[in-house]
XYZ file of C-alpha atoms in Angstrom:
273
model
C -55.311 -23.363 59.693
C -54.667 -19.693 59.157
C -51.145 -20.379 57.852
C -52.476 -22.887 55.344
C -55.048 -20.425 54.056
C -52.413 -17.695 53.784
C -50.120 -19.877 51.653
C -52.917 -21.046 49.390
C -54.072 -17.478 48.920
C -50.704 -16.032 47.864
C -49.192 -18.951 45.948
C -51.277 -18.384 42.782
C -50.410 -14.697 42.885
C -46.678 -15.419 43.188
C -46.809 -17.879 40.297
C -48.728 -15.410 38.145
C -46.253 -12.664 38.970
C -43.268 -14.870 38.052
C -44.954 -15.939 34.826
C -45.746 -12.346 33.910
C -42.140 -11.262 34.570
C -40.751 -14.083 32.434
C -43.124 -13.280 29.598
C -42.276 -9.587 29.842
C -38.546 -10.322 29.516
C -39.115 -12.699 26.595
C -41.395 -10.239 24.834
C -39.059 -7.243 25.159
C -38.434 -5.838 21.667
C -35.066 -6.473 20.056
C -32.784 -3.476 19.787
C -32.584 -1.717 16.426
C -29.219 0.072 15.929
C -29.220 3.277 13.895
C -27.868 2.260 10.484
C -25.230 4.633 9.046
C -27.291 5.618 5.980
C -29.052 8.939 6.552
C -31.305 10.112 3.732
C -30.054 7.502 1.259
C -30.480 3.758 0.806
C -28.677 1.150 2.891
C -25.687 -0.444 1.171
C -26.348 -4.045 0.050
C -22.972 -4.836 -1.542
C -19.420 -3.487 -1.630
C -17.167 -4.677 -4.466
C -13.550 -3.623 -5.059
C -11.972 -3.509 -8.500
C -8.431 -2.952 -9.723
C -5.390 -2.511 -7.504
C -6.595 -2.383 -3.908
C -4.898 -2.858 -0.515
C -5.983 -5.536 1.945
C -9.742 -5.146 2.316
C -13.043 -7.048 2.011
C -15.915 -7.270 -0.445
C -19.357 -7.620 1.168
C -22.914 -8.744 0.515
C -25.507 -7.612 3.089
C -29.003 -8.840 3.949
C -31.432 -6.698 5.970
C -34.630 -7.601 7.797
C -36.991 -5.250 9.622
C -34.459 -2.391 9.518
C -31.548 -4.483 10.801
C -28.513 -5.988 9.075
C -28.878 -9.713 9.819
C -26.476 -11.449 7.436
C -23.187 -10.519 5.757
C -20.920 -12.474 3.431
C -17.353 -11.206 3.131
C -14.446 -12.090 0.831
C -10.898 -10.936 1.501
C -9.175 -8.869 -1.180
C -5.438 -8.296 -1.526
C -3.069 -6.812 -4.137
C -1.216 -10.141 -4.264
C -2.909 -12.599 -6.694
C -1.763 -15.510 -4.510
C -3.710 -14.127 -1.533
C -6.614 -12.336 -3.221
C -10.033 -13.918 -2.586
C -8.546 -16.843 -0.662
C -10.855 -16.438 2.336
C -14.619 -15.993 2.592
C -17.061 -16.269 5.463
C -20.671 -15.552 6.321
C -21.713 -13.790 9.502
C -25.217 -14.056 10.980
C -26.265 -11.323 13.397
C -29.099 -11.650 15.922
C -30.425 -8.937 18.213
C -31.736 -9.053 21.753
C -33.216 -6.209 23.830
C -29.730 -4.989 24.819
C -27.288 -7.388 23.176
C -26.063 -8.594 19.788
C -24.813 -12.074 18.935
C -22.670 -12.967 15.932
C -22.079 -16.448 14.535
C -19.559 -17.024 11.746
C -19.321 -19.815 9.198
C -15.538 -19.702 9.652
C -15.932 -20.983 13.207
C -14.323 -17.935 14.805
C -15.785 -17.237 18.234
C -16.950 -13.633 18.566
C -18.415 -11.972 21.647
C -19.657 -8.367 21.683
C -20.093 -6.136 24.722
C -22.261 -3.079 24.095
C -22.242 0.192 25.988
C -25.287 2.130 27.121
C -25.532 3.760 23.693
C -25.797 0.362 21.982
C -22.328 0.583 20.378
C -19.587 -2.050 20.614
C -17.205 -1.237 23.467
C -15.398 -4.575 23.571
C -15.118 -7.474 21.172
C -13.285 -10.762 21.647
C -12.337 -12.918 18.665
C -10.934 -16.328 19.623
C -9.496 -14.782 22.800
C -8.030 -11.703 21.100
C -9.379 -8.470 22.574
C -10.593 -5.289 20.877
C -11.675 -2.205 22.820
C -13.435 0.777 21.238
C -13.998 4.344 22.422
C -16.484 6.979 21.269
C -17.045 10.704 21.348
C -20.392 12.210 20.334
C -21.437 8.701 19.204
C -18.527 8.549 16.721
C -15.653 6.083 16.901
C -12.794 8.001 18.534
C -10.216 5.291 19.195
C -9.517 1.610 19.649
C -6.989 -0.857 21.068
C -6.344 -4.402 19.879
C -4.415 -7.132 21.699
C -3.472 -10.313 19.832
C -2.230 -13.317 21.817
C 0.091 -15.827 20.144
C 0.877 -19.074 21.963
C 4.064 -20.765 20.735
C 5.570 -23.714 22.631
C 3.917 -22.619 25.868
C 5.063 -19.015 25.574
C 2.374 -16.367 25.084
C 3.324 -13.216 23.179
C 1.126 -10.139 23.031
C 0.940 -7.894 19.974
C -0.786 -4.562 20.412
C -2.095 -1.992 17.960
C -4.211 1.102 18.523
C -5.400 4.349 16.996
C -6.853 7.695 17.938
C -9.486 9.122 15.590
C -10.281 12.818 15.218
C -13.156 14.727 13.633
C -13.809 18.313 12.585
C -17.485 19.355 12.441
C -18.487 15.715 12.159
C -16.036 14.929 9.362
C -13.244 12.403 9.766
C -10.048 14.463 9.841
C -7.138 12.458 11.279
C -6.121 8.989 12.457
C -2.899 8.273 14.341
C -2.147 4.540 14.096
C 0.342 2.714 16.353
C 1.774 -0.787 16.606
C 3.512 -2.160 19.730
C 4.013 1.314 21.180
C 5.401 2.906 17.989
C 3.387 5.479 16.057
C 3.328 3.921 12.605
C 1.090 6.079 10.413
C -0.805 9.328 10.359
C -3.811 9.558 8.047
C -5.098 13.015 7.143
C -8.536 13.305 5.515
C -9.924 16.184 3.448
C -13.740 16.166 3.254
C -15.663 16.846 0.062
C -18.879 18.853 -0.117
C -20.841 15.640 -0.813
C -23.063 14.594 2.086
C -22.513 10.947 3.028
C -26.193 10.012 2.724
C -25.449 6.274 2.326
C -23.164 6.199 5.365
C -20.216 4.823 3.386
C -17.120 3.705 5.256
C -14.091 5.660 3.941
C -11.875 3.701 1.573
C -8.271 2.730 2.442
C -8.784 3.237 6.194
C -10.523 0.085 7.480
C -7.349 -1.191 9.182
C -6.593 2.144 10.859
C -10.242 2.451 11.918
C -9.885 -0.944 13.623
C -12.594 -2.493 11.432
C -10.721 -4.620 8.878
C -12.534 -7.924 8.416
C -15.696 -6.888 10.230
C -16.732 -3.778 8.342
C -20.206 -5.334 8.230
C -20.683 -4.516 11.922
C -20.148 -0.848 11.046
C -22.864 -1.098 8.389
C -25.048 -2.809 11.026
C -24.889 0.435 13.039
C -22.735 -0.958 15.857
C -19.765 1.419 15.523
C -21.419 4.802 15.646
C -22.193 7.644 13.317
C -20.550 7.940 9.886
C -18.406 10.842 8.744
C -20.793 13.599 7.592
C -19.235 14.187 4.164
C -17.523 11.792 1.784
C -13.734 11.954 1.779
C -12.255 13.960 -1.082
C -8.561 13.286 -0.423
C -6.421 11.155 1.876
C -2.742 11.487 2.766
C -1.047 8.564 4.504
C 2.271 9.399 6.157
C 4.380 6.360 7.057
C 6.448 7.564 10.008
C 8.794 4.558 9.906
C 9.359 4.528 6.136
C 8.926 7.903 4.456
C 9.127 6.283 1.024
C 5.907 4.379 1.716
C 3.837 7.529 2.257
C 1.200 8.267 -0.392
C -1.779 10.477 -1.267
C -5.119 9.611 -2.880
C -7.922 11.642 -4.464
C -11.420 10.147 -4.624
C -14.080 10.706 -7.283
C -17.702 9.611 -6.755
C -20.537 8.761 -9.121
C -24.079 9.266 -7.871
C -27.313 7.872 -9.304
C -30.877 8.123 -8.001
C -29.598 9.725 -4.809
C -27.131 6.923 -4.023
C -23.357 6.791 -4.466
C -22.657 3.864 -6.774
C -18.953 4.196 -7.575
C -15.784 5.591 -6.007
C -12.716 5.833 -8.278
C -9.134 6.485 -7.151
C -5.510 5.555 -7.790
C -3.803 3.473 -5.109
C -0.023 3.861 -5.273
C -0.295 4.943 -8.907
C -2.622 2.129 -10.044
C -6.301 2.466 -10.893
C -8.800 1.175 -8.332
C -12.470 1.576 -7.530
C -15.232 0.354 -5.286
C -18.810 -0.229 -6.462
C -21.852 -0.070 -4.191
C -25.281 -1.629 -4.768
C -28.529 -0.804 -2.952
């Protein structure tokens, strides 16, 4: 009799406790990454014009202070390749996780660190790993797996990223164990209030094709000042080295245009807010 009373007394309490715990987990607020803009508006579109290297144009949608949707179109200096691929990425946020679904069907999984930044990303089995210092992207490694006739080949690329007083200063980019390029950045005196990603460096930053996740605040703080000049030294082909100067147009506190010459040909990128 006493045992029966004991069970009947505690069972409602246990059920209530379990229900409360479940509701608490479900009701936990979704994380809100710090977007790269600081003092300026968030970028809503990125459009390249003229002669540009391999890159992407973007359209962004925000909701409740989060980037939730991005549509990207590949750009390339070759007319046969330019704009031949587009996809839309939907981003959803949990209390400590982020999920990405792509219209292209590519399977993406993100693993976040304690700071809420992407530390590992898998794309269809290919692996990306990212490293940070002072909440800024400091390096990455990428492993691509190619399966041909039952034989799996690994291709690796990586980079180390350096800063000086919060400004991007140097990237050393490697492929399959060989140091391929060194990028040297000269900062301007223009504060990067819109959190713009530096032009001509998405590949070496490890972000080519998913720059939208940077603008979603998942790859750390932006460089403090806009880049004034860039020198790319090709260590395997000295004749392919080049230098670029950037010129910016600002309106209503936002940077709307960046003009430059890529390998002697005019190019620009326009931003909308």
